[in-house]
CSV table of C-alpha atoms and ligand atoms in Angstrom, one decimal:
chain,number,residue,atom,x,y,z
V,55,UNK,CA,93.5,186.8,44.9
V,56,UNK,CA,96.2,184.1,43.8
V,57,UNK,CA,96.7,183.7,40.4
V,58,UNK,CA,97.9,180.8,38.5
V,59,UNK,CA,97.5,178.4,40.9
V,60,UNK,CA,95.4,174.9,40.2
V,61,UNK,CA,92.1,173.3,41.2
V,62,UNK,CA,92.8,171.2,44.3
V,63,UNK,CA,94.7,168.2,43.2
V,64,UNK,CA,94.0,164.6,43.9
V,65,UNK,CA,97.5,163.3,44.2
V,66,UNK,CA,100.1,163.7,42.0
V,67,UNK,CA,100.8,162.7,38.7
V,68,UNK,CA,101.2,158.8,39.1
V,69,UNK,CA,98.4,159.4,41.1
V,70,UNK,CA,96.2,161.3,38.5
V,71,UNK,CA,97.9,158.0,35.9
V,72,UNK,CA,96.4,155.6,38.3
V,73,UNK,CA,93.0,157.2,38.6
V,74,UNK,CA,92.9,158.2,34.8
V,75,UNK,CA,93.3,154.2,33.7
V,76,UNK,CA,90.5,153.6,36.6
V,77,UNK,CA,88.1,156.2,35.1
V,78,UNK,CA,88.6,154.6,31.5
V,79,UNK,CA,87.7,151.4,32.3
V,80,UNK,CA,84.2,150.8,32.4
V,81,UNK,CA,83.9,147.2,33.5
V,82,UNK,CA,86.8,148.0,37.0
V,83,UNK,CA,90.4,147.5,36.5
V,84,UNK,CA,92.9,145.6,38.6
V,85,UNK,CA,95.9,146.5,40.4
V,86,UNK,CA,98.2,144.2,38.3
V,87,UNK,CA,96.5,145.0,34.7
V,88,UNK,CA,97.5,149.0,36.1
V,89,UNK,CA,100.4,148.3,36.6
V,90,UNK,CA,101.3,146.6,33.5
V,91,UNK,CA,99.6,149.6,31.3
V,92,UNK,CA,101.3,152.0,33.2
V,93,UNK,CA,104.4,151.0,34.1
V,94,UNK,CA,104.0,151.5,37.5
V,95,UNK,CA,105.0,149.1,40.4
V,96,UNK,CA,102.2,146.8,41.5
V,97,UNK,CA,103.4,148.2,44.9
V,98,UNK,CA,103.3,151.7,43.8
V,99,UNK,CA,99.6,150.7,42.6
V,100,UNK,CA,98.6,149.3,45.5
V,101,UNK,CA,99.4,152.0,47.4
V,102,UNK,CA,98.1,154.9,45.5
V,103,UNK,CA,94.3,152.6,45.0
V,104,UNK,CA,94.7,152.7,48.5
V,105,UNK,CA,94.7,156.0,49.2
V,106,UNK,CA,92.2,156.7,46.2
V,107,UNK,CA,89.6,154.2,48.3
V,108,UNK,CA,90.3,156.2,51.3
V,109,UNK,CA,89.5,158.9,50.0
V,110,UNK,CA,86.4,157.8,48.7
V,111,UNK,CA,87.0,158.3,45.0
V,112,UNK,CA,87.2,154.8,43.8
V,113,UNK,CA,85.7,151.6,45.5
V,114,UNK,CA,86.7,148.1,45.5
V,115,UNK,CA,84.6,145.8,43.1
V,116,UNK,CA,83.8,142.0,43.1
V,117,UNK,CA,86.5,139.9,42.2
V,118,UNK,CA,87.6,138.8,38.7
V,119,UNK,CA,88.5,135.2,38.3
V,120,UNK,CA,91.5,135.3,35.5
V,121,UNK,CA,94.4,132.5,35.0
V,122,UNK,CA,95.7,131.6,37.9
V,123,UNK,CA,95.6,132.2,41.5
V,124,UNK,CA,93.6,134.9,43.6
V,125,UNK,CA,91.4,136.5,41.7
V,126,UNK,CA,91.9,140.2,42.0
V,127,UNK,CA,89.5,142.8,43.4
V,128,UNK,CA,88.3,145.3,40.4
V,129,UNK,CA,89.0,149.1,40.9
V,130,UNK,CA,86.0,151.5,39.8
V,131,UNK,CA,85.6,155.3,40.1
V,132,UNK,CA,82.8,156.2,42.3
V,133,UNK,CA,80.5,158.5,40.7
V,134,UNK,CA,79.2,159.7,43.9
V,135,UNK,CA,82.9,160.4,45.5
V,136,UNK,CA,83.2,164.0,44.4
V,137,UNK,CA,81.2,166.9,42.0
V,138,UNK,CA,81.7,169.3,39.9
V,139,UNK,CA,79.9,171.8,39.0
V,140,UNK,CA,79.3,174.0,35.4
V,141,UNK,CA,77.6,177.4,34.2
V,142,UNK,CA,77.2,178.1,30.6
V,143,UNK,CA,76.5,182.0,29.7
V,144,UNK,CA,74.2,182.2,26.8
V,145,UNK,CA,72.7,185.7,25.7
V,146,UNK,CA,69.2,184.0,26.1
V,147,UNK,CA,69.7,181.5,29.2
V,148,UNK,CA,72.0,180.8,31.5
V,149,UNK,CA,72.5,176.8,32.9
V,150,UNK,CA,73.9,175.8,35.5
V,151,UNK,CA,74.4,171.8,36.4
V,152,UNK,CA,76.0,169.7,39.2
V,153,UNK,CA,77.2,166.7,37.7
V,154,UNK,CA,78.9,164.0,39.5
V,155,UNK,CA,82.6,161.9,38.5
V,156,UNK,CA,80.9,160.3,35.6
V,157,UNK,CA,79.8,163.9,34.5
V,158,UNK,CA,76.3,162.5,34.8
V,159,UNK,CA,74.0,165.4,35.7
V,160,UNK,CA,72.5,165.6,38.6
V,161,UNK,CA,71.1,169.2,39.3
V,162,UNK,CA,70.5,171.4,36.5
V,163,UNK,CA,68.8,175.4,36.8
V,164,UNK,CA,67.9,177.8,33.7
V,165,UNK,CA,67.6,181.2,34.7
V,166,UNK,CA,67.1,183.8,31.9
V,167,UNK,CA,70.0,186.1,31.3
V,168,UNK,CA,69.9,188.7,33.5
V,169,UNK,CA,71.1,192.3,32.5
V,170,UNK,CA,74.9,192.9,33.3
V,171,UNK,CA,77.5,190.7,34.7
V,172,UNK,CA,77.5,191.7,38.4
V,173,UNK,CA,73.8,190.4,38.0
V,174,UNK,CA,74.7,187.5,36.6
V,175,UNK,CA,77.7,186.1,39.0
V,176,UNK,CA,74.7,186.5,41.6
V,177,UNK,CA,72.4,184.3,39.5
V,178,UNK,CA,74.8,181.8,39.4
V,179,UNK,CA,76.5,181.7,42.6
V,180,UNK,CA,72.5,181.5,43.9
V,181,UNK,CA,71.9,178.5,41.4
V,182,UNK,CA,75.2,177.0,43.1
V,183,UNK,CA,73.9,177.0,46.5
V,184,UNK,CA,70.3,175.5,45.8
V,185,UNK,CA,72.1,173.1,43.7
V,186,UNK,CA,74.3,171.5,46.2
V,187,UNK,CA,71.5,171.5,48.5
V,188,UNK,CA,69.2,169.8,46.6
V,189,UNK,CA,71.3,167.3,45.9
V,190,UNK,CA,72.6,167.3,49.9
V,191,UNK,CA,76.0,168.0,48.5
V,192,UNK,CA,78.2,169.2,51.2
V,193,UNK,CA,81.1,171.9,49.6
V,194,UNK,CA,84.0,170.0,50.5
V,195,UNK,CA,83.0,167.4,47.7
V,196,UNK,CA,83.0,169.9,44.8
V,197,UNK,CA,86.1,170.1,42.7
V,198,UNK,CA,85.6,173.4,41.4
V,199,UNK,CA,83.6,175.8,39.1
V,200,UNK,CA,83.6,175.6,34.9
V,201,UNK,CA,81.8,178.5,32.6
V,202,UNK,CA,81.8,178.8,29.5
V,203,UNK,CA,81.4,181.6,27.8
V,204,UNK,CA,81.2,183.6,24.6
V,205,UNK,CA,84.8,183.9,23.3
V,206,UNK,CA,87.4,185.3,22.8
V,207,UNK,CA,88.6,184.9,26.1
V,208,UNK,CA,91.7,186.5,27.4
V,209,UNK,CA,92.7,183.5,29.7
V,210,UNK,CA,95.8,184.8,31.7
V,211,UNK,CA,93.3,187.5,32.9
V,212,UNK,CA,90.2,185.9,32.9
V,213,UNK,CA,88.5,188.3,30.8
V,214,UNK,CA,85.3,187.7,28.9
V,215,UNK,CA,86.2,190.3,25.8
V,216,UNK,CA,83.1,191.5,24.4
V,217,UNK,CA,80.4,189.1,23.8
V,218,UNK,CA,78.0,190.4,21.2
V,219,UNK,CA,74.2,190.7,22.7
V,220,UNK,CA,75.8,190.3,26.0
V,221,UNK,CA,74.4,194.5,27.1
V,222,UNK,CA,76.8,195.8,29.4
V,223,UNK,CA,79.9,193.5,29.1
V,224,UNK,CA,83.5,194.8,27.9
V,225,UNK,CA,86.6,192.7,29.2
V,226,UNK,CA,84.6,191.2,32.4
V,227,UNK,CA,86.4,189.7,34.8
V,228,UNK,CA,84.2,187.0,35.4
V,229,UNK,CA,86.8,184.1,36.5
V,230,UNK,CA,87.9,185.8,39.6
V,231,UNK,CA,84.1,187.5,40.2
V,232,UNK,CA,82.8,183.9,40.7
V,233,UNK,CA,85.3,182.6,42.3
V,234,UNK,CA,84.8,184.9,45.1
V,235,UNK,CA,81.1,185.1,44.8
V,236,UNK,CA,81.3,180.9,45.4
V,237,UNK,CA,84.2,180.6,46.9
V,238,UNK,CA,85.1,177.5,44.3
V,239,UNK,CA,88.4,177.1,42.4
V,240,UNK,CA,87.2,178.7,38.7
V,241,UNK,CA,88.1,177.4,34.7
V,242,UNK,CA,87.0,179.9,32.5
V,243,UNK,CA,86.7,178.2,28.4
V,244,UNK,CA,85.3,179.1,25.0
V,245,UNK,CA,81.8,177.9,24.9
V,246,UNK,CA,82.9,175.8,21.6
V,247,UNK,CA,85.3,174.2,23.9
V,248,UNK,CA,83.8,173.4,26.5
V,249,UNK,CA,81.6,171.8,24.6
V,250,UNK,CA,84.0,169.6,22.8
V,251,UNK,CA,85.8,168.3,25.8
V,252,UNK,CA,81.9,167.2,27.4
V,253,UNK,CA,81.9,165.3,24.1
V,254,UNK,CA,84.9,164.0,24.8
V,255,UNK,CA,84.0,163.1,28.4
V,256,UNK,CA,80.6,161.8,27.5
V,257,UNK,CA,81.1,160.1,23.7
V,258,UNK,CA,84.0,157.6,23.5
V,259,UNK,CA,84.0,157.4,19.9
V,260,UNK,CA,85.4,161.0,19.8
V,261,UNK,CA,88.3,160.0,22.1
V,262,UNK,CA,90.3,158.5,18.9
V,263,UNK,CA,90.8,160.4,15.7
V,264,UNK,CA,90.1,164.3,14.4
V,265,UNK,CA,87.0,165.6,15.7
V,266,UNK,CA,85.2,169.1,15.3
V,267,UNK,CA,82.6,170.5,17.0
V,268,UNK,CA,80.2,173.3,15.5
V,269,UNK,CA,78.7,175.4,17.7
V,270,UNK,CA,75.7,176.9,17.1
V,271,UNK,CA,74.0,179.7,19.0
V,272,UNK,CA,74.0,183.5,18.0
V,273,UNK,CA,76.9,182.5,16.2
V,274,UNK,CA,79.1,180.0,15.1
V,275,UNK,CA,82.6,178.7,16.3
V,276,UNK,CA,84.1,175.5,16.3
V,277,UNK,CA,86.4,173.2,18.4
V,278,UNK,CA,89.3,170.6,17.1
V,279,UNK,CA,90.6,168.1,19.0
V,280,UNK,CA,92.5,164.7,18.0
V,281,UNK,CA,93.4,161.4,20.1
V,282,UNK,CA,90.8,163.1,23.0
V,283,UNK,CA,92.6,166.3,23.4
V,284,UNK,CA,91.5,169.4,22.5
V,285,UNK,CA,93.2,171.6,20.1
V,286,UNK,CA,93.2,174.8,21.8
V,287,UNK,CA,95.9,177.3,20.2
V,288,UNK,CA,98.1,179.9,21.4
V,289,UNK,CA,95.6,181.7,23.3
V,290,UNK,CA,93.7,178.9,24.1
V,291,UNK,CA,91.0,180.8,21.0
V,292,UNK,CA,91.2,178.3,18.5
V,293,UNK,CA,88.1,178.1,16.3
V,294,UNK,CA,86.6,181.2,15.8
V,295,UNK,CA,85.6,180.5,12.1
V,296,UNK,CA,82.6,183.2,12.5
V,297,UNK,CA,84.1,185.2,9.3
V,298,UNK,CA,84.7,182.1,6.8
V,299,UNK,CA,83.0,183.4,4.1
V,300,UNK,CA,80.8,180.9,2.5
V,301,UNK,CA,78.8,182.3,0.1
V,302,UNK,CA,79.4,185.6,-2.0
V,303,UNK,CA,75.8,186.6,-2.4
V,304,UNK,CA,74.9,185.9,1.0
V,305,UNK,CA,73.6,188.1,3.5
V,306,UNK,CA,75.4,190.8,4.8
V,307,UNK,CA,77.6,191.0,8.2
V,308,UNK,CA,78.9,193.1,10.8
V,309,UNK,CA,82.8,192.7,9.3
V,310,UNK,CA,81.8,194.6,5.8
V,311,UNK,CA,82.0,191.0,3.8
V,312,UNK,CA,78.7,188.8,2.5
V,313,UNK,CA,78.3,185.0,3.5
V,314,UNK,CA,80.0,184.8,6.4
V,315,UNK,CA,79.4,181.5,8.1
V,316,UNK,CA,77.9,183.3,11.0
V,317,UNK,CA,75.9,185.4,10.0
V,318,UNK,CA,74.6,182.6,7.6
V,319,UNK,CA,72.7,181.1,10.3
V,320,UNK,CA,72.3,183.7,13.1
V,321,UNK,CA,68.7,184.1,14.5
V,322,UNK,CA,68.1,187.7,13.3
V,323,UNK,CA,69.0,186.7,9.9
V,324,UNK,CA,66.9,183.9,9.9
V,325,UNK,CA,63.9,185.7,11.5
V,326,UNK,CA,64.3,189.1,9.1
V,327,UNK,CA,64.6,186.5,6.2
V,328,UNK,CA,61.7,185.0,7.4
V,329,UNK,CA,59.5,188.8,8.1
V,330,UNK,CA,60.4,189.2,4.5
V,331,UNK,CA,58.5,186.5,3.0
V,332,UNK,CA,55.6,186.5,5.2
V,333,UNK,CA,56.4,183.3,7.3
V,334,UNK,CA,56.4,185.7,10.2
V,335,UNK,CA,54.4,188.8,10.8
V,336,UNK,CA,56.5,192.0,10.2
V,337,UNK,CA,55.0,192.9,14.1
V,338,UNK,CA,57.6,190.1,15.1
V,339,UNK,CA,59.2,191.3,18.4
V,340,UNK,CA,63.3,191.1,17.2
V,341,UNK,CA,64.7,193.8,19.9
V,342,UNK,CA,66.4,191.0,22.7
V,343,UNK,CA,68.3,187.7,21.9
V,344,UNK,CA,65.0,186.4,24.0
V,345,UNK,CA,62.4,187.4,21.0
V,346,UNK,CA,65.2,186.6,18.2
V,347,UNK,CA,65.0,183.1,20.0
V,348,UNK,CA,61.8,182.9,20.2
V,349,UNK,CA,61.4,184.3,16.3
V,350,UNK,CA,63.6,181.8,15.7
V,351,UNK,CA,61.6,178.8,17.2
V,352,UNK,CA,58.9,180.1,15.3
V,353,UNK,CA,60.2,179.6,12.0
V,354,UNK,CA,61.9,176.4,12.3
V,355,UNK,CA,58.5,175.2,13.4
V,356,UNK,CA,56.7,176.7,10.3
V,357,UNK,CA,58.8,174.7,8.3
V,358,UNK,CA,58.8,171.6,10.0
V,359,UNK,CA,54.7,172.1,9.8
V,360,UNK,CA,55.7,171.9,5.5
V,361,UNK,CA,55.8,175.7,5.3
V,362,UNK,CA,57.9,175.7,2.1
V,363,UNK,CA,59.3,179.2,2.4
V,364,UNK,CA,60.6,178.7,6.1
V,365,UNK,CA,61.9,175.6,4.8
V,366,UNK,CA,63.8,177.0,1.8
V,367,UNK,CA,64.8,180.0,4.1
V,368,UNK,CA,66.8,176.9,6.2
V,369,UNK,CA,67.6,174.7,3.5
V,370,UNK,CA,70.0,177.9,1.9
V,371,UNK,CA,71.5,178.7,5.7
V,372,UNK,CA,71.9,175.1,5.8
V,373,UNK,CA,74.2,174.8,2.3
V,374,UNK,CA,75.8,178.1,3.8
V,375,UNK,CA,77.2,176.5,6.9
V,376,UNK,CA,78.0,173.1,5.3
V,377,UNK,CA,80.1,174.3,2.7
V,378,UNK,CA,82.1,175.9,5.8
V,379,UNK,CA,81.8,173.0,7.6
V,380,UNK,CA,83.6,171.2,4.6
V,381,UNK,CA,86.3,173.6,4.6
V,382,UNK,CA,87.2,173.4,8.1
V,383,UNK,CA,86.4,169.2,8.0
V,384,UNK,CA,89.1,169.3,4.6
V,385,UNK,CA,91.5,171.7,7.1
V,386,UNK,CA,92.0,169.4,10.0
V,387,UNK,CA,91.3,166.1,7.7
V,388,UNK,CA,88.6,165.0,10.2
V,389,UNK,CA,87.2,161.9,10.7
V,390,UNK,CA,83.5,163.5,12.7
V,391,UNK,CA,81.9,166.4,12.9
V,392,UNK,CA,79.6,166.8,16.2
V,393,UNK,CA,76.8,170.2,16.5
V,394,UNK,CA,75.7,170.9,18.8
V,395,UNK,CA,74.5,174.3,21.0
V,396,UNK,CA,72.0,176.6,21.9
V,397,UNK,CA,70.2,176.8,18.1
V,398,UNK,CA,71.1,173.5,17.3
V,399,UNK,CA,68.0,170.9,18.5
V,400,UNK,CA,65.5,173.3,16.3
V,401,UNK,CA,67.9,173.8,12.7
V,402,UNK,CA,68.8,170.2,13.4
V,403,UNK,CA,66.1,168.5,10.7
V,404,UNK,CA,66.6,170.9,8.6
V,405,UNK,CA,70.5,171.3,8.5
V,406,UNK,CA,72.1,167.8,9.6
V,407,UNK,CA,71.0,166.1,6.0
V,408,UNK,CA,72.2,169.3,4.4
V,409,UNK,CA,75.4,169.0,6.0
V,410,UNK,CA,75.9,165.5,5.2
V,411,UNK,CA,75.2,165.2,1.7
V,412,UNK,CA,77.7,168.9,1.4
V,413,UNK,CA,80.8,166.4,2.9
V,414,UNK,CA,80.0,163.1,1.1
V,415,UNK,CA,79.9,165.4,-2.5
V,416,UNK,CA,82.5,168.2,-1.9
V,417,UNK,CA,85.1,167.7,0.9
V,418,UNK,CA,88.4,167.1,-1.0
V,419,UNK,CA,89.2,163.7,1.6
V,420,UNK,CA,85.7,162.0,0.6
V,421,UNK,CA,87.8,159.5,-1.3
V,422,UNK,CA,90.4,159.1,1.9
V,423,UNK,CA,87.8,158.1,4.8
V,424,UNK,CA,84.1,159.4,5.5
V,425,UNK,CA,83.3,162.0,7.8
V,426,UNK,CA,80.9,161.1,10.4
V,427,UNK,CA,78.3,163.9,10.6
V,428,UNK,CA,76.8,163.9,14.3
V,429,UNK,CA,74.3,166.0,16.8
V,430,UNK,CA,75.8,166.5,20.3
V,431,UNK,CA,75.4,163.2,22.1
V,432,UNK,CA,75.5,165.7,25.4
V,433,UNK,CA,72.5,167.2,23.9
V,434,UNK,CA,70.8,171.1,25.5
V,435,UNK,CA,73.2,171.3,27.9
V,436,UNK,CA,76.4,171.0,26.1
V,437,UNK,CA,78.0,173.9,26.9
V,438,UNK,CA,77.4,173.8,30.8
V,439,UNK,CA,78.0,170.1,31.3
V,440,UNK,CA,81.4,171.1,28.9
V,441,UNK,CA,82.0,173.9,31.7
V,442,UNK,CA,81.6,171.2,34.2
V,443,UNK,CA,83.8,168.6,32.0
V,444,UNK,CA,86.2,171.2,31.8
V,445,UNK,CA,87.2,170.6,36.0
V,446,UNK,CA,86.7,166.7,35.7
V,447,UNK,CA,89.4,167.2,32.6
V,448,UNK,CA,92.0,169.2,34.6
V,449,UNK,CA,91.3,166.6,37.6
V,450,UNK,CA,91.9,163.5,35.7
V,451,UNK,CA,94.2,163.7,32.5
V,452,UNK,CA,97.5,163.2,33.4
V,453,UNK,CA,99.5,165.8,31.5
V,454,UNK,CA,102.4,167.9,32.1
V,455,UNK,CA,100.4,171.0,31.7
V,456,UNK,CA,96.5,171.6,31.6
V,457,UNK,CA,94.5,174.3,31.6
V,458,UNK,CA,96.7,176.2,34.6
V,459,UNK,CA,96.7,179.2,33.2
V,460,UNK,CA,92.7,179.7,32.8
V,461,UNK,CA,92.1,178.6,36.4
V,462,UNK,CA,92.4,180.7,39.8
V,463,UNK,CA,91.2,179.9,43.3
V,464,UNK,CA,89.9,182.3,46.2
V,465,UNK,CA,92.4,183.0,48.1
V,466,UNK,CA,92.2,181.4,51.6
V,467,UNK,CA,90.5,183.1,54.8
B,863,ZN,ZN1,81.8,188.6,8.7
């Protein structure tokens, strides 16, 4: 197994310049406006576009009549001219997608977790298979593999740490397990920031500014990035707010403190909350991250039916994770904040007005700008079309550096 080495490259870096501009510009590009923004040669241009429409990966548009002169043909990425594909490990579900240059979906399977990781890198190398054949695929086309997972990650190793409610996993290797279950180049990210660079991909108004994204599943992390890059940290574990403590009298968590952010809003305290004052009956299956999902489905539901205790139950988690939200939002000085994962679709109604009203009243910058409070505009599948983002990323951005270190290929036959 080689180590270190990158996803397959398209060309070097004047190369990955030339193709970057191309994939920003939604209406084509021409050669000459290229090479003006980039400070490339038009010959140097015309060159690499050449090889790029050889290869498939951008196609010649109609011409654009401009000032003088021919008018010149417009460059666009072909969205069809390579894949990648992305797997996002969940304690309740695990998704896979195939999405194409645009990161546009265009094969997506759910399979429940299954128990242990050597059962799940089957799972998903299976869901790989039937993907690219559904879509008639062939392997050659695919850039490579992203996951994302619960962090912290150890990302020179590839390790998956210890995921709580993930039974059986303790520093998994689960980088180099997939890459030799598929036989795909593998990035291994945070959940949290793998969904913040599909945001990135996906929502252009993110790509300018300080942005977080809030994760929320079994627990909660977040995700900084400014001027479209992610902010990742030393060990590439930025984000994991999951002990801010938010509220002194709030429930209790696994660290020894009350009010931590995560346990706030985490399914089982929601649910028990809810057992307690008869929203749900105490019979409530609570054992699995499966039934605490399902629990928690439940009581969002209630209150959405004008239950007023499930609705108070979420209107106090809500306040809870706002007035961390706030903090962090103050921290960075952040212009949006995007949620977005597994829980976030059902607390949404409940939490986003909550949230809102938390920054316009108490962040300490309300009188500098407003803070745009956001859902994902990825939407359920965030955090696997993030994984998937995460190979378009290290394809395309032209930077000294990307996300080498968390990236390994099979080695060759
Ligand atoms: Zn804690």
């Amino acid at each position: 197994m080689r180590r270190g080495t990158n996803l397959p490259r398209v060309g070097d870096f004047n190369q990955m310049v030339v193709l970057d501009q191309i994939r920003r510009a939604a209406d084509g590009v021409s050669r000459v406006e290229i090479s003006r923004s980039t400070g490339l040669s038009l010959q140097t241009v015309s060159n690499i576009a050449a090889r790029l429409v050889t290869r498939g990966l951008v196609v010649e548009g109609e011409r654009r009549v401009e000032g003088r002169g021919k008018p010149p043909r417009m460059l666009r990425l072909d969205p069809r001219g390579a894949y990648a594909l992305g797997v996002h490990v969940d304690p309740v579900v695990v998704t896979a997608v195939l999405v194409d240059l645009d990161g546009e979906r265009v094969e997506r399977r759910r399979i429940a977790t299954p128990t242990g990781p050597a059962a799940l890198v089957d799972a998903v190398a299976a869901a790989t298979r039937t993907m690219l054949e559904a879509a008639d695929v062939p392997r050659e086309a695919v850039l490579g593999l992203g996951v994302a997972a619960p962090g912290p990650i150890d990302m020179a190793n590839g390790l998956v740490i210890h995921p709580p409610l993930l039974e059986g996993w303790s520093e998994v290797p689960l980088r180099d397990a997939l890459a030799e279950a598929t036989g795909f180049g593998v990035i291994l990210e945070k959940d949290v920031s793998a969904a913040m660079v599909a945001e990135l991909w996906r929502g252009n108004r993110m790509l300018r500014g300080t942005s977080i994204f809030v994760y929320v599943g079994f627990g909660i992390a977040a995700a900084v990035a400014h001027d479209g890059e992610l902010f990742a940290g030393s060990s590439r574990n930025a984000g994991e707010i999951g002990h801010l403590m938010v509220d002194g009298d709030g429930p209790p968590c696994d660290c020894g403190n009350r009010g931590c952010i995560g346990v706030s809003a985490a399914p089982a305290t929601l649910v028990a909350q809810a057992v307690a004052r008869g929203v749900l009956d105490p019979s409530t299956p609570q054992g699995s991250p499966g039934e605490l999902d399902a629990a928690l489905t439940r009581v969002c539901a209630a209150a959405a039916d004008g239950d007023a205790r499930a609705a108070e139950i979420l209107r106090t988690a809500a306040r809870r994770v706002a007035r961390g939200i706030t903090t962090v939002a103050d921290l960075v000085d952040a212009d949006a904040v995007v949620l977005g994962g597994p829980s976030w679709e059902r607390l949404a109604p409940a939490f986003i007005r909550g949230i809102r009203a938390e920054l316009a009243e108490h962040a300490t910058l309300r009188e500098m700008h407003p803070v745009e409070v956001l859902g994902s505009a990825v939407g359920e599948d965030v955090g696997a079309i993030g994984a998937a983002s995460l190979v378009l990323d290290d394809t395309f951005t032209p930077r000294p550096s990307g996300l080498v270190a968390s990236v390994t290929r099979p080695a060759g036959p």
